[in-house]
XYZ file of C-alpha atoms in Angstrom:
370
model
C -0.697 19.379 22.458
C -1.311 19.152 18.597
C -3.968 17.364 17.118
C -1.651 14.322 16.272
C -0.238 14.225 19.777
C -3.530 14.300 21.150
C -4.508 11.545 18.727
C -1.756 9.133 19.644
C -2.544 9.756 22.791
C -5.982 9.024 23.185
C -7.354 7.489 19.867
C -7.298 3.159 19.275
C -7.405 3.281 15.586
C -5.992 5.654 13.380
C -6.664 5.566 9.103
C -4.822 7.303 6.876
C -6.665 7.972 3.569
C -6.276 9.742 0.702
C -5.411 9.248 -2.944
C -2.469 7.505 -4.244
C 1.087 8.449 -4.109
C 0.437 11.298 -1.382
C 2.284 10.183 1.096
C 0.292 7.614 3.297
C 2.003 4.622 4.162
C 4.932 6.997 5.160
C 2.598 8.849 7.606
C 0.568 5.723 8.883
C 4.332 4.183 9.645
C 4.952 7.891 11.303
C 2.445 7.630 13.292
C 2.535 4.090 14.594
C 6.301 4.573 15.212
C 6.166 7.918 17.813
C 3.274 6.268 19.189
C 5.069 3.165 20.086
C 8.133 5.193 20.950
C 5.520 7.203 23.290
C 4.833 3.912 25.503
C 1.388 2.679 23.389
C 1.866 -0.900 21.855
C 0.732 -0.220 18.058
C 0.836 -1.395 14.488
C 0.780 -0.352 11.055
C -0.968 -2.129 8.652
C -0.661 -1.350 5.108
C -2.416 -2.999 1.699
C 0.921 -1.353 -0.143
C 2.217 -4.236 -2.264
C 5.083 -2.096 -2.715
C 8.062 -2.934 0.134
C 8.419 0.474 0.988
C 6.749 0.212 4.610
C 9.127 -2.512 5.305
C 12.698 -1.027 4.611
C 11.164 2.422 5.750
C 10.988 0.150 9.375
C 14.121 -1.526 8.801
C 12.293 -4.933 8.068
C 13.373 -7.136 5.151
C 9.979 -7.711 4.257
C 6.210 -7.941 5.614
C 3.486 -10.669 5.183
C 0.160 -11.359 6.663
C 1.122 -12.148 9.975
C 2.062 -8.771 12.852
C 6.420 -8.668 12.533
C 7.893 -6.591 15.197
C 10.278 -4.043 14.795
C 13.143 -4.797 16.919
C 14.273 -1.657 19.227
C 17.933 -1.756 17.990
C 16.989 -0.421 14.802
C 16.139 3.051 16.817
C 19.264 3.216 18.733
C 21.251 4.935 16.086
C 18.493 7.808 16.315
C 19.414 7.982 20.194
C 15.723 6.760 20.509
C 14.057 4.045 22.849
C 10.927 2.577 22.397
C 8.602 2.304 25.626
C 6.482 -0.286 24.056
C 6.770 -2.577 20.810
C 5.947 -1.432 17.316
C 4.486 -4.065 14.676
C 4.274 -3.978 11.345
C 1.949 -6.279 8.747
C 1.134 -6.132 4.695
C -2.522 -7.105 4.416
C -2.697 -10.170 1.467
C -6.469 -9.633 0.576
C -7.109 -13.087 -0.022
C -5.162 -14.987 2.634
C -7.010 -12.428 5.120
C -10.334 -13.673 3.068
C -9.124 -17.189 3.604
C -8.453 -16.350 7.196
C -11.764 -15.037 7.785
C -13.257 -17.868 6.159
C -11.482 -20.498 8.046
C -12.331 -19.057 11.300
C -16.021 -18.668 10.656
C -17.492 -21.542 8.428
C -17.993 -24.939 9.829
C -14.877 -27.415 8.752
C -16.940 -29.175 6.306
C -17.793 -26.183 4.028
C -14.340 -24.464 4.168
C -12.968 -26.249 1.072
C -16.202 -26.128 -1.070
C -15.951 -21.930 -0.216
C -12.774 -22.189 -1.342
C -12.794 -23.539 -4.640
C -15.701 -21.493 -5.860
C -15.065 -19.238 -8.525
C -17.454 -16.710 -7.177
C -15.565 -17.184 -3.552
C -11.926 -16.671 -5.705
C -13.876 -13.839 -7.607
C -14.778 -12.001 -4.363
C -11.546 -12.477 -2.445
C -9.548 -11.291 -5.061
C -11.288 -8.541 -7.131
C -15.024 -7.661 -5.981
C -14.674 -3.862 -6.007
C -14.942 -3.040 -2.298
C -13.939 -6.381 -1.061
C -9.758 -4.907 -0.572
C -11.523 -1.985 1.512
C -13.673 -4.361 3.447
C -10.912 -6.698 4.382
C -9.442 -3.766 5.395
C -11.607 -2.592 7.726
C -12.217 -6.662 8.925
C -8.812 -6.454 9.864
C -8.554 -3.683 11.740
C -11.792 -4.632 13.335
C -10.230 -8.318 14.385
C -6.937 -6.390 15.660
C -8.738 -3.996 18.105
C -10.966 -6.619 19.432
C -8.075 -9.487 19.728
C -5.260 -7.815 20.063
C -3.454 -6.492 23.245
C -2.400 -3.039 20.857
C -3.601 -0.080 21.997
C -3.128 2.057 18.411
C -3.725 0.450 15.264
C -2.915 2.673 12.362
C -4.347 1.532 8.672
C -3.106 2.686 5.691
C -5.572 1.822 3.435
C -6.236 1.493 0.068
C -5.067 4.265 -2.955
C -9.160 5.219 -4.033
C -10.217 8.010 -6.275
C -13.342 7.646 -4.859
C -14.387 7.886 -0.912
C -17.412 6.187 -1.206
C -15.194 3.032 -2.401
C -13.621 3.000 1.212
C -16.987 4.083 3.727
C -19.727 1.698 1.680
C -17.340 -1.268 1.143
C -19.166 -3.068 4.565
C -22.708 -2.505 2.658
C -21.579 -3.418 -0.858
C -20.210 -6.448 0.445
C -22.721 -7.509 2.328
C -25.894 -6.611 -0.460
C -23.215 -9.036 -2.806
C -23.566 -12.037 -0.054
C -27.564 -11.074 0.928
C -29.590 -14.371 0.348
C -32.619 -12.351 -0.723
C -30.010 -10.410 -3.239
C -28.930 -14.262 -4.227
C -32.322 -15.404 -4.327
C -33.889 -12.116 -6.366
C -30.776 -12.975 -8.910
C -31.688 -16.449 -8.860
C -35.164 -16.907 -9.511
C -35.409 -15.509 -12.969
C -32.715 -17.475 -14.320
C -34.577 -20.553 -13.117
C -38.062 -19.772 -14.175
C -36.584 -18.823 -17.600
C -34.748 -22.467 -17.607
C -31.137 -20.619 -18.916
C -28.975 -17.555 -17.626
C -26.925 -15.107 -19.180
C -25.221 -11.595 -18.030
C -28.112 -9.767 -19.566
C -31.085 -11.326 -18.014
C -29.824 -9.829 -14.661
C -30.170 -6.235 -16.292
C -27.469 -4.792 -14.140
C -25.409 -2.844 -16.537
C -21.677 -2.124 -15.460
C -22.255 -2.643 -11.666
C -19.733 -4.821 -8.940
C -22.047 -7.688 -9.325
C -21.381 -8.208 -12.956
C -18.315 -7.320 -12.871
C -17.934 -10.195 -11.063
C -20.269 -12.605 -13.000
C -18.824 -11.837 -16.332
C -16.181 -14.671 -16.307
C -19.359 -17.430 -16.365
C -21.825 -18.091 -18.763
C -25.070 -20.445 -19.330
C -25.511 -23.440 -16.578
C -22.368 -23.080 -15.614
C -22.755 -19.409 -13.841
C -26.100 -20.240 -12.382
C -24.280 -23.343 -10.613
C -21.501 -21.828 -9.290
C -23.684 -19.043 -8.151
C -26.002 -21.341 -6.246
C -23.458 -23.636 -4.813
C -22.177 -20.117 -3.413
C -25.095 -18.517 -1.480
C -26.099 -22.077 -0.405
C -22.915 -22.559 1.110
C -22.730 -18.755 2.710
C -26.184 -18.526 3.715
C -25.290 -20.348 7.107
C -23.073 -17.661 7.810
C -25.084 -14.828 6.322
C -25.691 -13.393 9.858
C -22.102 -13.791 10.303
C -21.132 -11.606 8.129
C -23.840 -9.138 8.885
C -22.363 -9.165 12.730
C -18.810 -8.795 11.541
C -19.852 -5.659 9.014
C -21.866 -3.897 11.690
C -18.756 -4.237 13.716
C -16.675 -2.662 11.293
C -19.774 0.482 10.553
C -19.306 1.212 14.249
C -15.618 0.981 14.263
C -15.603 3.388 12.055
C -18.175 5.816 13.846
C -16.560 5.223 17.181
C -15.302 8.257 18.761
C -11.672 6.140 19.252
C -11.389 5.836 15.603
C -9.740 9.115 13.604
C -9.315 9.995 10.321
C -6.343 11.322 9.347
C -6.575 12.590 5.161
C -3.163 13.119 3.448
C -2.737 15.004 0.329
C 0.107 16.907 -1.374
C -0.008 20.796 -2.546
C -0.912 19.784 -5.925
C -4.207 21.612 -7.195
C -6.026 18.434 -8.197
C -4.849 16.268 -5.250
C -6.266 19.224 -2.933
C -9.915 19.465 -5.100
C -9.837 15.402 -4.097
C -8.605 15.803 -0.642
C -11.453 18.572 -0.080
C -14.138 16.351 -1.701
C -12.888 13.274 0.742
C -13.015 15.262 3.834
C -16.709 16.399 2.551
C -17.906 12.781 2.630
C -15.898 11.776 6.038
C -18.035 14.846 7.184
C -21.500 13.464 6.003
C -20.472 9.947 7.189
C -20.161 11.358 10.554
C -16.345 10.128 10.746
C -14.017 11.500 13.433
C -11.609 13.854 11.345
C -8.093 14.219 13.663
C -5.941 16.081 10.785
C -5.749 16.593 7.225
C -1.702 16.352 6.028
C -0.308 18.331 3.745
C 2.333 16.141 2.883
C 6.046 17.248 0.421
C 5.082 21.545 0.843
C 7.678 23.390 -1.152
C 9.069 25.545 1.861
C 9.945 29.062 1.027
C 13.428 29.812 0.752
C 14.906 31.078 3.769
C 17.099 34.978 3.863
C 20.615 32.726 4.642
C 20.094 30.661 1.166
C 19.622 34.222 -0.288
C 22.601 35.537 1.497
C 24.555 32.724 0.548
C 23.847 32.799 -3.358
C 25.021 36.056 -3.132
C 28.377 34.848 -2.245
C 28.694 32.934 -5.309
C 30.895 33.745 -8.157
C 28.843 35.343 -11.135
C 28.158 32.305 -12.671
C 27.080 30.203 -10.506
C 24.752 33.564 -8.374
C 22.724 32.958 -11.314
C 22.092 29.686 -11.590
C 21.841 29.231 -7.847
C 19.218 32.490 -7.832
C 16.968 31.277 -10.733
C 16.633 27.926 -8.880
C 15.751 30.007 -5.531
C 13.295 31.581 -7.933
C 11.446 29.164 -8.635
C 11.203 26.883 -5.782
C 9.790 30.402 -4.302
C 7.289 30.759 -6.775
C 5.919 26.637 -5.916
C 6.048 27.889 -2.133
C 3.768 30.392 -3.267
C 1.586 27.953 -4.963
C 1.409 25.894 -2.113
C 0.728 28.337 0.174
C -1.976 29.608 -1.757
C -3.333 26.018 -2.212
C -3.456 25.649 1.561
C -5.567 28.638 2.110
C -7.836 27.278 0.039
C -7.998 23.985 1.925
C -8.092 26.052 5.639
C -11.418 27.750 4.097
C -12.791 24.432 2.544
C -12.339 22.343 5.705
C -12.881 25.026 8.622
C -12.369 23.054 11.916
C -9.976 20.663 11.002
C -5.963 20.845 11.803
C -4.331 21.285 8.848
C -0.474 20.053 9.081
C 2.463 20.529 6.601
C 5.753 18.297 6.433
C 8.111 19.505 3.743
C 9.147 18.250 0.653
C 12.547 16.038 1.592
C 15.463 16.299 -0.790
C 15.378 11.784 -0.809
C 12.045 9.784 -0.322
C 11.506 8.837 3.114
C 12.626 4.985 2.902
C 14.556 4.268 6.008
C 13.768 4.977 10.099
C 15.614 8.218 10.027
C 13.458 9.610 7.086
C 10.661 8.226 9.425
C 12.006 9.777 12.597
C 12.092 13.206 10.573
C 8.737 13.135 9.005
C 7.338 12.482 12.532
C 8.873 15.810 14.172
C 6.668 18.161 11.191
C 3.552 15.446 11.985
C 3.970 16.309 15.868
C 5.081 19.884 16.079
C 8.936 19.258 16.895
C 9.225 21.188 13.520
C 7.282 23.631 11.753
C 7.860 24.724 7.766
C 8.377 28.657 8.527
């Protein structure tokens, strides 16, 4: 079996990460769909706000809420499902407002959600999409009858944004962080940005929007109202740490051939290393394959003309083979221990089950580039 068989197989959580436009949500979907196809309930769960995961799985749209893919869309593939495939778009802030709903008593719900600071970190906290994330995927292995749950998360230039978003998030809701932010401002009688001394970090990033009484208020009224539910929150993020860690939980880091995408796919699996994260593949995702001896052959049939054009064209898609190829050596010796798996570069993007269907067969092993 290949690493990704072996993985759908065995694994309860898959997540796809990765920089932007490499591929992901196509090979989260991938995976989800064989897997489901395979007999293992599953769902994807992207934070794409494009509706590319959607039409990709035949779907008119996707919300917050798990929509299943219904089995007829496969039968024109001459495929049929063993068990149910679902599909979801994570909205950051009605999964905040979920979460919020669920654990704050009935009379503080409301005040949460009218504060600023509440609005501030549901909608752009750096870390909180990552977090929410993770929450989710957390609440859908523990309540949930699916037995894969495949994440494509978040496009991040950074790693770290995606493995500490459960400790940033936390140290931003941490009474004693509240109260240590606090107690200045009301010894000194006023508040402003630069009395907290914290330069261009999350925190004021997120504080910038207030100033004078104002801030200090809405700050207040905010860890107040939390701090029953500190320990909470602290339960829920140790959850997701160990999700993460757990030996059921793979990584799966997509990149494409490009030089700098590979110098940032190399760096990621680096820190998925040090974090002691489960690595099941790294995919090398839209390889130039290398032209094949019949597209030579037939070129050669051409009439003058149209040999050349045809040849210069085979010319240089051989010469971005070769880059690739060379590009993935240098990944194998970078990342020594890790399956390395190629699907080709597709002559349409993959935006319908088919494409899907197709991308899957490289991911598995049906198909191999030569």
């Amino acid at each position: 079996m290949t690493a990704l068989q072996t993985a759908l197989a065995n694994k309860r959580v898959l997540i796809c990460v990765g920089s932007g436009g490499v591929g992901k949500t196509t090979v989260a979907a991938t995976l989800a769909l064989r897997a489901a196809v395979d007999g293992r309930p599953s769902i994807v769960c992207t934070i794409d706000p494009a509706k590319r995961l959607a039409n990709s799985l035949g779907l008119s749209g996707l919300g917050n809420t798990e929509a299943e893919v219904p089995a007829s869309a496969l039968e024109p593939l001459g495929v049929h499902p063993k068990a149910a495939l679902h599909a979801m778009m994570l909205d950051m802030k009605a999964t905040w407002d979920d979460l919020i709903t669920r654990v704050a008593p009935p009379e503080q719900r409301e005040r949460i959600f009218a504060n600023r600071f509440y609005q501030s970190l549901s909608t752009a906290l750096a870390g909180s999409q990552e977090y929410i994330a993770m929450e989710k995927v957390w609440d859908l292995r523990r309540s949930k009858d699916y037995e894969l749950v495949v994440l494509d998360t978040p496009p991040t230039a950074h790693a770290l944004d995606f493995l500490d978003a459960p400790n940033r998030v936390l140290d931003f809701l941490d009474n004693e962080a509240a109260k240590w932010l606090l107690t200045p401002a009301l010894k000194a009688g006023k508040v402003g940005l630069s009395l907290f001394n914290l330069g261009g970090s999350y925190v004021t990033r997120a504080l910038s929007r207030f100033t004078g009484t104002e801030m200090l208020q809405e700050l207040s009224s905010f860890m107040v109202t939390l701090s029953s539910m500190n320990e909470g929150f602290r339960e829920r993020a140790r959850g997701v740490r160990e999700l993460l860690e757990d030996k059921t939980t793979g990584f799966v880091l997509v990149t494409s051939p490009n030089p700098e995408r590979l110098d940032e796919a190399i760096h990621f699996h680096g820190l998925l290393k040090q974090n002691r994260m489960e690595m099941t593949a790294i995919v090398v995702n839209r390889v130039h394959p290398v032209p094949t001896p019949e597209l030579w052959k037939d070129a050669a049939s051409l009439t003058p003309t149209r040999r050349a054009k045809v040849e210069e064209t085979l010319r240089e898609l051989q010469v971005l083979a070769q880059q690739d190829l060379e590009g993935m050596a240098q990944l194998r010796a970078a990342c020594p221990g890790t399956p390395l798996i190629q699907v080709p570069r597709f002559g349409l993007d993959v935006h319908d089950l088919t494409a899907l269907w197709n991308t899957g067969r490289y991911l598995l092993g049906d198909d191999v580039l030569a």
